């Protein structure tokens, strides 16, 4: 089961807001894709939340874009930032990314983002959102959301 960003934000608005802020704190993040042989590839990436979707834009024929064309599964990790404070927590999004070739959709993205052209544009479907944070300098708190399931929160000391 998958859900787009709007469905996640409707189901868990507080967590979605926190996740967007966390991604918005830095420009560059890390995406993991699958190579032809099935091994993982990690690459730098910018992301955008627009029109109820999480978008991934990529340079033409980049290896990560070619990976996603072949196998849409991905994991996206927020930039941890400086130091060890986990400011805002650590966020990971897993799902599938599908390339968008629709001229009108790409034109709307270009109008908002002004990326260098040409580029690949992928719309995402989420399978999991996880936020890990520290509470009261005592607890490790893990929030896990999956489509069709309630938000789970695990606290560890």
PDB file of N, CA and C in Angstrom, residues 42-135:
ATOM      1  N   UNK A  42      23.836   5.481  -3.003  1.00  0.00           N
ATOM      2  CA  UNK A  42      23.417   6.702  -2.321  1.00  0.00           C
ATOM      3  C   UNK A  42      23.918   7.902  -3.113  1.00  0.00           C
ATOM      4  N   UNK A  43      23.066   8.923  -3.173  1.00  0.00           N
ATOM      5  CA  UNK A  43      23.371  10.124  -3.954  1.00  0.00           C
ATOM      6  C   UNK A  43      22.779  11.336  -3.253  1.00  0.00           C
ATOM      7  N   UNK A  44      23.378  12.491  -3.504  1.00  0.00           N
ATOM      8  CA  UNK A  44      22.815  13.740  -3.019  1.00  0.00           C
ATOM      9  C   UNK A  44      21.595  14.126  -3.840  1.00  0.00           C
ATOM     10  N   UNK A  45      20.680  14.882  -3.213  1.00  0.00           N
ATOM     11  CA  UNK A  45      19.426  15.208  -3.883  1.00  0.00           C
ATOM     12  C   UNK A  45      18.741  16.385  -3.202  1.00  0.00           C
ATOM     13  N   UNK A  46      18.048  17.196  -4.006  1.00  0.00           N
ATOM     14  CA  UNK A  46      17.143  18.215  -3.478  1.00  0.00           C
ATOM     15  C   UNK A  46      15.722  17.700  -3.638  1.00  0.00           C
ATOM     16  N   UNK A  47      14.849  18.030  -2.689  1.00  0.00           N
ATOM     17  CA  UNK A  47      13.451  17.594  -2.755  1.00  0.00           C
ATOM     18  C   UNK A  47      12.535  18.812  -2.662  1.00  0.00           C
ATOM     19  N   UNK A  48      11.309  18.643  -3.136  1.00  0.00           N
ATOM     20  CA  UNK A  48      10.314  19.722  -3.055  1.00  0.00           C
ATOM     21  C   UNK A  48       8.960  19.136  -2.665  1.00  0.00           C
ATOM     22  N   UNK A  49       8.244  19.859  -1.816  1.00  0.00           N
ATOM     23  CA  UNK A  49       6.867  19.539  -1.457  1.00  0.00           C
ATOM     24  C   UNK A  49       5.995  20.583  -2.140  1.00  0.00           C
ATOM     25  N   UNK A  50       5.282  20.171  -3.178  1.00  0.00           N
ATOM     26  CA  UNK A  50       4.442  21.099  -3.947  1.00  0.00           C
ATOM     27  C   UNK A  50       3.144  20.417  -4.340  1.00  0.00           C
ATOM     28  N   UNK A  51       2.044  21.126  -4.184  1.00  0.00           N
ATOM     29  CA  UNK A  51       0.762  20.633  -4.669  1.00  0.00           C
ATOM     30  C   UNK A  51       0.366  19.275  -4.121  1.00  0.00           C
ATOM     31  N   UNK A  52       0.695  19.005  -2.860  1.00  0.00           N
ATOM     32  CA  UNK A  52       0.316  17.743  -2.244  1.00  0.00           C
ATOM     33  C   UNK A  52       1.180  16.562  -2.646  1.00  0.00           C
ATOM     34  N   UNK A  53       2.324  16.846  -3.259  1.00  0.00           N
ATOM     35  CA  UNK A  53       3.231  15.782  -3.699  1.00  0.00           C
ATOM     36  C   UNK A  53       4.642  16.042  -3.173  1.00  0.00           C
ATOM     37  N   UNK A  54       5.385  14.977  -3.008  1.00  0.00           N
ATOM     38  CA  UNK A  54       6.821  15.052  -2.742  1.00  0.00           C
ATOM     39  C   UNK A  54       7.500  14.763  -4.076  1.00  0.00           C
ATOM     40  N   UNK A  55       8.252  15.746  -4.587  1.00  0.00           N
ATOM     41  CA  UNK A  55       8.878  15.666  -5.909  1.00  0.00           C
ATOM     42  C   UNK A  55      10.382  15.480  -5.776  1.00  0.00           C
ATOM     43  N   UNK A  56      10.950  14.705  -6.685  1.00  0.00           N
ATOM     44  CA  UNK A  56      12.387  14.513  -6.779  1.00  0.00           C
ATOM     45  C   UNK A  56      12.808  14.949  -8.183  1.00  0.00           C
ATOM     46  N   UNK A  57      13.648  15.961  -8.260  1.00  0.00           N
ATOM     47  CA  UNK A  57      14.163  16.416  -9.541  1.00  0.00           C
ATOM     48  C   UNK A  57      15.617  15.984  -9.682  1.00  0.00           C
ATOM     49  N   UNK A  58      16.013  15.587 -10.902  1.00  0.00           N
ATOM     50  CA  UNK A  58      17.363  15.052 -11.118  1.00  0.00           C
ATOM     51  C   UNK A  58      17.924  15.489 -12.459  1.00  0.00           C
ATOM     52  N   UNK A  59      19.240  15.548 -12.513  1.00  0.00           N
ATOM     53  CA  UNK A  59      19.930  15.879 -13.761  1.00  0.00           C
ATOM     54  C   UNK A  59      19.648  14.800 -14.807  1.00  0.00           C
ATOM     55  N   UNK A  60      19.705  15.192 -16.086  1.00  0.00           N
ATOM     56  CA  UNK A  60      19.424  14.210 -17.136  1.00  0.00           C
ATOM     57  C   UNK A  60      20.410  13.039 -17.104  1.00  0.00           C
ATOM     58  N   UNK A  61      19.850  11.850 -17.173  1.00  0.00           N
ATOM     59  CA  UNK A  61      20.613  10.604 -17.210  1.00  0.00           C
ATOM     60  C   UNK A  61      21.538  10.393 -16.021  1.00  0.00           C
ATOM     61  N   UNK A  62      21.205  11.022 -14.890  1.00  0.00           N
ATOM     62  CA  UNK A  62      21.975  10.745 -13.674  1.00  0.00           C
ATOM     63  C   UNK A  62      21.746   9.282 -13.299  1.00  0.00           C
ATOM     64  N   UNK A  63      22.714   8.690 -12.627  1.00  0.00           N
ATOM     65  CA  UNK A  63      22.596   7.273 -12.272  1.00  0.00           C
ATOM     66  C   UNK A  63      21.389   7.016 -11.377  1.00  0.00           C
ATOM     67  N   UNK A  64      21.095   7.933 -10.453  1.00  0.00           N
ATOM     68  CA  UNK A  64      19.933   7.733  -9.578  1.00  0.00           C
ATOM     69  C   UNK A  64      18.637   7.755 -10.379  1.00  0.00           C
ATOM     70  N   UNK A  65      18.556   8.633 -11.400  1.00  0.00           N
ATOM     71  CA  UNK A  65      17.358   8.675 -12.253  1.00  0.00           C
ATOM     72  C   UNK A  65      17.222   7.377 -13.045  1.00  0.00           C
ATOM     73  N   UNK A  66      18.330   6.895 -13.579  1.00  0.00           N
ATOM     74  CA  UNK A  66      18.292   5.635 -14.327  1.00  0.00           C
ATOM     75  C   UNK A  66      17.921   4.471 -13.409  1.00  0.00           C
ATOM     76  N   UNK A  67      18.430   4.507 -12.166  1.00  0.00           N
ATOM     77  CA  UNK A  67      18.046   3.479 -11.183  1.00  0.00           C
ATOM     78  C   UNK A  67      16.535   3.486 -10.966  1.00  0.00           C
ATOM     79  N   UNK A  68      15.962   4.668 -10.745  1.00  0.00           N
ATOM     80  CA  UNK A  68      14.523   4.769 -10.458  1.00  0.00           C
ATOM     81  C   UNK A  68      13.671   4.387 -11.666  1.00  0.00           C
ATOM     82  N   UNK A  69      14.153   4.647 -12.853  1.00  0.00           N
ATOM     83  CA  UNK A  69      13.418   4.212 -14.044  1.00  0.00           C
ATOM     84  C   UNK A  69      13.331   2.687 -14.092  1.00  0.00           C
ATOM     85  N   UNK A  70      14.396   2.036 -13.648  1.00  0.00           N
ATOM     86  CA  UNK A  70      14.463   0.577 -13.691  1.00  0.00           C
ATOM     87  C   UNK A  70      13.723  -0.049 -12.502  1.00  0.00           C
ATOM     88  N   UNK A  71      13.882   0.554 -11.321  1.00  0.00           N
ATOM     89  CA  UNK A  71      13.264   0.045 -10.091  1.00  0.00           C
ATOM     90  C   UNK A  71      12.883   1.265  -9.253  1.00  0.00           C
ATOM     91  N   UNK A  72      11.600   1.532  -9.069  1.00  0.00           N
ATOM     92  CA  UNK A  72      11.173   2.787  -8.447  1.00  0.00           C
ATOM     93  C   UNK A  72      11.392   2.899  -6.936  1.00  0.00           C
ATOM     94  N   UNK A  73      11.862   1.848  -6.292  1.00  0.00           N
ATOM     95  CA  UNK A  73      12.016   1.904  -4.830  1.00  0.00           C
ATOM     96  C   UNK A  73      13.157   2.851  -4.424  1.00  0.00           C
ATOM     97  N   UNK A  74      12.897   3.607  -3.350  1.00  0.00           N
ATOM     98  CA  UNK A  74      13.905   4.534  -2.845  1.00  0.00           C
ATOM     99  C   UNK A  74      13.772   4.667  -1.331  1.00  0.00           C
ATOM    100  N   UNK A  75      14.826   5.193  -0.719  1.00  0.00           N
ATOM    101  CA  UNK A  75      14.801   5.646   0.668  1.00  0.00           C
ATOM    102  C   UNK A  75      15.458   7.020   0.669  1.00  0.00           C
ATOM    103  N   UNK A  76      14.840   7.963   1.328  1.00  0.00           N
ATOM    104  CA  UNK A  76      15.299   9.350   1.359  1.00  0.00           C
ATOM    105  C   UNK A  76      15.601   9.730   2.796  1.00  0.00           C
ATOM    106  N   UNK A  77      16.778  10.271   3.037  1.00  0.00           N
ATOM    107  CA  UNK A  77      17.226  10.613   4.392  1.00  0.00           C
ATOM    108  C   UNK A  77      17.498  12.106   4.460  1.00  0.00           C
ATOM    109  N   UNK A  78      17.013  12.767   5.522  1.00  0.00           N
ATOM    110  CA  UNK A  78      17.290  14.194   5.679  1.00  0.00           C
ATOM    111  C   UNK A  78      18.762  14.419   5.974  1.00  0.00           C
ATOM    112  N   UNK A  79      19.224  15.585   5.592  1.00  0.00           N
ATOM    113  CA  UNK A  79      20.563  16.035   5.935  1.00  0.00           C
ATOM    114  C   UNK A  79      20.630  16.139   7.457  1.00  0.00           C
ATOM    115  N   UNK A  80      21.625  15.513   8.093  1.00  0.00           N
ATOM    116  CA  UNK A  80      21.671  15.538   9.554  1.00  0.00           C
ATOM    117  C   UNK A  80      22.049  16.893  10.134  1.00  0.00           C
ATOM    118  N   UNK A  81      22.609  17.777   9.334  1.00  0.00           N
ATOM    119  CA  UNK A  81      23.013  19.079   9.830  1.00  0.00           C
ATOM    120  C   UNK A  81      24.330  18.999  10.577  1.00  0.00           C
ATOM    121  N   UNK A  82      24.687  20.089  11.207  1.00  0.00           N
ATOM    122  CA  UNK A  82      25.965  20.165  11.904  1.00  0.00           C
ATOM    123  C   UNK A  82      25.874  19.554  13.292  1.00  0.00           C
ATOM    124  N   UNK A  83      26.992  19.066  13.782  1.00  0.00           N
ATOM    125  CA  UNK A  83      27.072  18.569  15.151  1.00  0.00           C
ATOM    126  C   UNK A  83      26.308  17.280  15.360  1.00  0.00           C
ATOM    127  N   UNK A  84      25.967  17.031  16.618  1.00  0.00           N
ATOM    128  CA  UNK A  84      25.302  15.785  16.990  1.00  0.00           C
ATOM    129  C   UNK A  84      23.941  16.017  17.639  1.00  0.00           C
ATOM    130  N   UNK A  85      23.402  17.224  17.531  1.00  0.00           N
ATOM    131  CA  UNK A  85      22.174  17.569  18.235  1.00  0.00           C
ATOM    132  C   UNK A  85      20.895  17.018  17.637  1.00  0.00           C
ATOM    133  N   UNK A  86      20.927  16.475  16.436  1.00  0.00           N
ATOM    134  CA  UNK A  86      19.727  15.963  15.769  1.00  0.00           C
ATOM    135  C   UNK A  86      18.620  17.002  15.729  1.00  0.00           C
ATOM    136  N   UNK A  87      18.970  18.265  15.480  1.00  0.00           N
ATOM    137  CA  UNK A  87      17.993  19.345  15.475  1.00  0.00           C
ATOM    138  C   UNK A  87      16.747  19.003  14.684  1.00  0.00           C
ATOM    139  N   UNK A  88      15.634  18.804  15.342  1.00  0.00           N
ATOM    140  CA  UNK A  88      14.385  18.457  14.679  1.00  0.00           C
ATOM    141  C   UNK A  88      14.227  16.976  14.422  1.00  0.00           C
ATOM    142  N   UNK A  89      15.242  16.208  14.772  1.00  0.00           N
ATOM    143  CA  UNK A  89      15.153  14.771  14.592  1.00  0.00           C
ATOM    144  C   UNK A  89      15.690  14.312  13.250  1.00  0.00           C
ATOM    145  N   UNK A  90      15.807  13.029  13.136  1.00  0.00           N
ATOM    146  CA  UNK A  90      16.269  12.380  11.912  1.00  0.00           C
ATOM    147  C   UNK A  90      15.037  11.852  11.185  1.00  0.00           C
ATOM    148  N   UNK A  91      14.912  12.131   9.879  1.00  0.00           N
ATOM    149  CA  UNK A  91      13.724  11.725   9.138  1.00  0.00           C
ATOM    150  C   UNK A  91      14.126  10.885   7.933  1.00  0.00           C
ATOM    151  N   UNK A  92      13.364   9.818   7.731  1.00  0.00           N
ATOM    152  CA  UNK A  92      13.579   8.927   6.587  1.00  0.00           C
ATOM    153  C   UNK A  92      12.223   8.659   5.930  1.00  0.00           C
ATOM    154  N   UNK A  93      12.194   8.743   4.611  1.00  0.00           N
ATOM    155  CA  UNK A  93      10.988   8.445   3.843  1.00  0.00           C
ATOM    156  C   UNK A  93      11.333   7.333   2.858  1.00  0.00           C
ATOM    157  N   UNK A  94      10.520   6.302   2.823  1.00  0.00           N
ATOM    158  CA  UNK A  94      10.686   5.216   1.859  1.00  0.00           C
ATOM    159  C   UNK A  94       9.472   5.176   0.950  1.00  0.00           C
ATOM    160  N   UNK A  95       9.690   4.693  -0.258  1.00  0.00           N
ATOM    161  CA  UNK A  95       8.564   4.581  -1.180  1.00  0.00           C
ATOM    162  C   UNK A  95       9.000   4.219  -2.571  1.00  0.00           C
ATOM    163  N   UNK A  96       8.179   4.678  -3.514  1.00  0.00           N
ATOM    164  CA  UNK A  96       8.438   4.444  -4.925  1.00  0.00           C
ATOM    165  C   UNK A  96       8.334   5.784  -5.654  1.00  0.00           C
ATOM    166  N   UNK A  97       9.197   5.969  -6.650  1.00  0.00           N
ATOM    167  CA  UNK A  97       9.218   7.221  -7.413  1.00  0.00           C
ATOM    168  C   UNK A  97       8.938   6.909  -8.881  1.00  0.00           C
ATOM    169  N   UNK A  98       8.018   7.666  -9.452  1.00  0.00           N
ATOM    170  CA  UNK A  98       7.602   7.442 -10.835  1.00  0.00           C
ATOM    171  C   UNK A  98       7.871   8.685 -11.665  1.00  0.00           C
ATOM    172  N   UNK A  99       8.552   8.484 -12.790  1.00  0.00           N
ATOM    173  CA  UNK A  99       8.906   9.620 -13.631  1.00  0.00           C
ATOM    174  C   UNK A  99       7.665  10.245 -14.253  1.00  0.00           C
ATOM    175  N   UNK A 100       7.677  11.570 -14.285  1.00  0.00           N
ATOM    176  CA  UNK A 100       6.575  12.339 -14.855  1.00  0.00           C
ATOM    177  C   UNK A 100       7.060  12.956 -16.162  1.00  0.00           C
ATOM    178  N   UNK A 101       6.376  12.635 -17.249  1.00  0.00           N
ATOM    179  CA  UNK A 101       6.714  13.193 -18.562  1.00  0.00           C
ATOM    180  C   UNK A 101       5.666  14.193 -19.042  1.00  0.00           C
ATOM    181  N   UNK A 102       4.572  14.329 -18.288  1.00  0.00           N
ATOM    182  CA  UNK A 102       3.493  15.229 -18.663  1.00  0.00           C
ATOM    183  C   UNK A 102       4.016  16.668 -18.763  1.00  0.00           C
ATOM    184  N   UNK A 103       3.865  17.261 -19.927  1.00  0.00           N
ATOM    185  CA  UNK A 103       4.411  18.594 -20.203  1.00  0.00           C
ATOM    186  C   UNK A 103       3.844  19.639 -19.247  1.00  0.00           C
ATOM    187  N   UNK A 104       2.552  19.591 -19.011  1.00  0.00           N
ATOM    188  CA  UNK A 104       1.904  20.587 -18.145  1.00  0.00           C
ATOM    189  C   UNK A 104       2.398  20.470 -16.699  1.00  0.00           C
ATOM    190  N   UNK A 105       2.532  19.256 -16.216  1.00  0.00           N
ATOM    191  CA  UNK A 105       3.019  19.038 -14.848  1.00  0.00           C
ATOM    192  C   UNK A 105       4.455  19.528 -14.712  1.00  0.00           C
ATOM    193  N   UNK A 106       5.294  19.181 -15.681  1.00  0.00           N
ATOM    194  CA  UNK A 106       6.688  19.627 -15.629  1.00  0.00           C
ATOM    195  C   UNK A 106       6.790  21.148 -15.732  1.00  0.00           C
ATOM    196  N   UNK A 107       5.932  21.759 -16.547  1.00  0.00           N
ATOM    197  CA  UNK A 107       5.935  23.219 -16.684  1.00  0.00           C
ATOM    198  C   UNK A 107       5.568  23.883 -15.355  1.00  0.00           C
ATOM    199  N   UNK A 108       4.597  23.320 -14.636  1.00  0.00           N
ATOM    200  CA  UNK A 108       4.230  23.852 -13.325  1.00  0.00           C
ATOM    201  C   UNK A 108       5.374  23.735 -12.330  1.00  0.00           C
ATOM    202  N   UNK A 109       6.096  22.620 -12.388  1.00  0.00           N
ATOM    203  CA  UNK A 109       7.254  22.426 -11.524  1.00  0.00           C
ATOM    204  C   UNK A 109       8.345  23.447 -11.864  1.00  0.00           C
ATOM    205  N   UNK A 110       8.599  23.645 -13.154  1.00  0.00           N
ATOM    206  CA  UNK A 110       9.614  24.612 -13.591  1.00  0.00           C
ATOM    207  C   UNK A 110       9.257  26.012 -13.114  1.00  0.00           C
ATOM    208  N   UNK A 111       7.982  26.360 -13.207  1.00  0.00           N
ATOM    209  CA  UNK A 111       7.531  27.681 -12.773  1.00  0.00           C
ATOM    210  C   UNK A 111       7.807  27.902 -11.289  1.00  0.00           C
ATOM    211  N   UNK A 112       7.585  26.879 -10.473  1.00  0.00           N
ATOM    212  CA  UNK A 112       7.785  26.981  -9.022  1.00  0.00           C
ATOM    213  C   UNK A 112       9.254  26.892  -8.613  1.00  0.00           C
ATOM    214  N   UNK A 113       9.990  25.971  -9.218  1.00  0.00           N
ATOM    215  CA  UNK A 113      11.328  25.616  -8.722  1.00  0.00           C
ATOM    216  C   UNK A 113      12.456  26.237  -9.549  1.00  0.00           C
ATOM    217  N   UNK A 114      12.223  26.462 -10.843  1.00  0.00           N
ATOM    218  CA  UNK A 114      13.235  26.970 -11.764  1.00  0.00           C
ATOM    219  C   UNK A 114      14.494  26.088 -11.787  1.00  0.00           C
ATOM    220  N   UNK A 115      14.331  24.784 -12.038  1.00  0.00           N
ATOM    221  CA  UNK A 115      15.505  23.903 -12.097  1.00  0.00           C
ATOM    222  C   UNK A 115      16.261  24.099 -13.404  1.00  0.00           C
ATOM    223  N   UNK A 116      17.541  23.715 -13.420  1.00  0.00           N
ATOM    224  CA  UNK A 116      18.242  23.719 -14.707  1.00  0.00           C
ATOM    225  C   UNK A 116      17.592  22.682 -15.622  1.00  0.00           C
ATOM    226  N   UNK A 117      17.450  23.040 -16.865  1.00  0.00           N
ATOM    227  CA  UNK A 117      16.806  22.116 -17.809  1.00  0.00           C
ATOM    228  C   UNK A 117      17.832  21.584 -18.781  1.00  0.00           C
ATOM    229  N   UNK A 118      17.650  20.410 -19.314  1.00  0.00           N
ATOM    230  CA  UNK A 118      16.573  19.454 -19.058  1.00  0.00           C
ATOM    231  C   UNK A 118      16.766  18.767 -17.714  1.00  0.00           C
ATOM    232  N   UNK A 119      15.735  18.051 -17.273  1.00  0.00           N
ATOM    233  CA  UNK A 119      15.803  17.350 -15.993  1.00  0.00           C
ATOM    234  C   UNK A 119      14.785  16.216 -15.977  1.00  0.00           C
ATOM    235  N   UNK A 120      14.996  15.286 -15.046  1.00  0.00           N
ATOM    236  CA  UNK A 120      14.021  14.228 -14.785  1.00  0.00           C
ATOM    237  C   UNK A 120      13.188  14.684 -13.595  1.00  0.00           C
ATOM    238  N   UNK A 121      11.902  14.406 -13.617  1.00  0.00           N
ATOM    239  CA  UNK A 121      11.018  14.727 -12.504  1.00  0.00           C
ATOM    240  C   UNK A 121      10.298  13.457 -12.080  1.00  0.00           C
ATOM    241  N   UNK A 122      10.359  13.163 -10.781  1.00  0.00           N
ATOM    242  CA  UNK A 122       9.712  11.974 -10.234  1.00  0.00           C
ATOM    243  C   UNK A 122       8.715  12.373  -9.159  1.00  0.00           C
ATOM    244  N   UNK A 123       7.521  11.795  -9.239  1.00  0.00           N
ATOM    245  CA  UNK A 123       6.484  11.937  -8.212  1.00  0.00           C
ATOM    246  C   UNK A 123       6.595  10.715  -7.311  1.00  0.00           C
ATOM    247  N   UNK A 124       6.419  10.900  -6.021  1.00  0.00           N
ATOM    248  CA  UNK A 124       6.617   9.795  -5.084  1.00  0.00           C
ATOM    249  C   UNK A 124       5.314   9.245  -4.531  1.00  0.00           C
ATOM    250  N   UNK A 125       5.362   7.979  -4.201  1.00  0.00           N
ATOM    251  CA  UNK A 125       4.322   7.280  -3.444  1.00  0.00           C
ATOM    252  C   UNK A 125       5.019   6.734  -2.208  1.00  0.00           C
ATOM    253  N   UNK A 126       4.528   7.082  -1.037  1.00  0.00           N
ATOM    254  CA  UNK A 126       5.183   6.735   0.216  1.00  0.00           C
ATOM    255  C   UNK A 126       4.756   5.365   0.719  1.00  0.00           C
ATOM    256  N   UNK A 127       5.713   4.617   1.249  1.00  0.00           N
ATOM    257  CA  UNK A 127       5.407   3.354   1.919  1.00  0.00           C
ATOM    258  C   UNK A 127       5.714   3.437   3.414  1.00  0.00           C
ATOM    259  N   UNK A 128       6.535   4.424   3.803  1.00  0.00           N
ATOM    260  CA  UNK A 128       6.873   4.577   5.222  1.00  0.00           C
ATOM    261  C   UNK A 128       7.509   5.938   5.456  1.00  0.00           C
ATOM    262  N   UNK A 129       7.179   6.552   6.596  1.00  0.00           N
ATOM    263  CA  UNK A 129       7.832   7.771   7.069  1.00  0.00           C
ATOM    264  C   UNK A 129       8.247   7.499   8.505  1.00  0.00           C
ATOM    265  N   UNK A 130       9.527   7.747   8.810  1.00  0.00           N
ATOM    266  CA  UNK A 130      10.054   7.483  10.149  1.00  0.00           C
ATOM    267  C   UNK A 130      10.783   8.722  10.654  1.00  0.00           C
ATOM    268  N   UNK A 131      10.460   9.131  11.865  1.00  0.00           N
ATOM    269  CA  UNK A 131      11.180  10.230  12.521  1.00  0.00           C
ATOM    270  C   UNK A 131      11.755   9.703  13.825  1.00  0.00           C
ATOM    271  N   UNK A 132      13.047   9.932  14.010  1.00  0.00           N
ATOM    272  CA  UNK A 132      13.728   9.543  15.241  1.00  0.00           C
ATOM    273  C   UNK A 132      14.223  10.816  15.914  1.00  0.00           C
ATOM    274  N   UNK A 133      13.907  10.979  17.192  1.00  0.00           N
ATOM    275  CA  UNK A 133      14.308  12.187  17.911  1.00  0.00           C
ATOM    276  C   UNK A 133      14.646  11.848  19.358  1.00  0.00           C
ATOM    277  N   UNK A 134      15.188  12.824  20.036  1.00  0.00           N
ATOM    278  CA  UNK A 134      15.521  12.690  21.456  1.00  0.00           C
ATOM    279  C   UNK A 134      14.537  13.553  22.240  1.00  0.00           C
ATOM    280  N   UNK A 135      13.970  12.995  23.300  1.00  0.00           N
ATOM    281  CA  UNK A 135      13.008  13.712  24.142  1.00  0.00           C
ATOM    282  C   UNK A 135      13.567  13.830  25.553  1.00  0.00           C
TER     283      UNK A 135
END
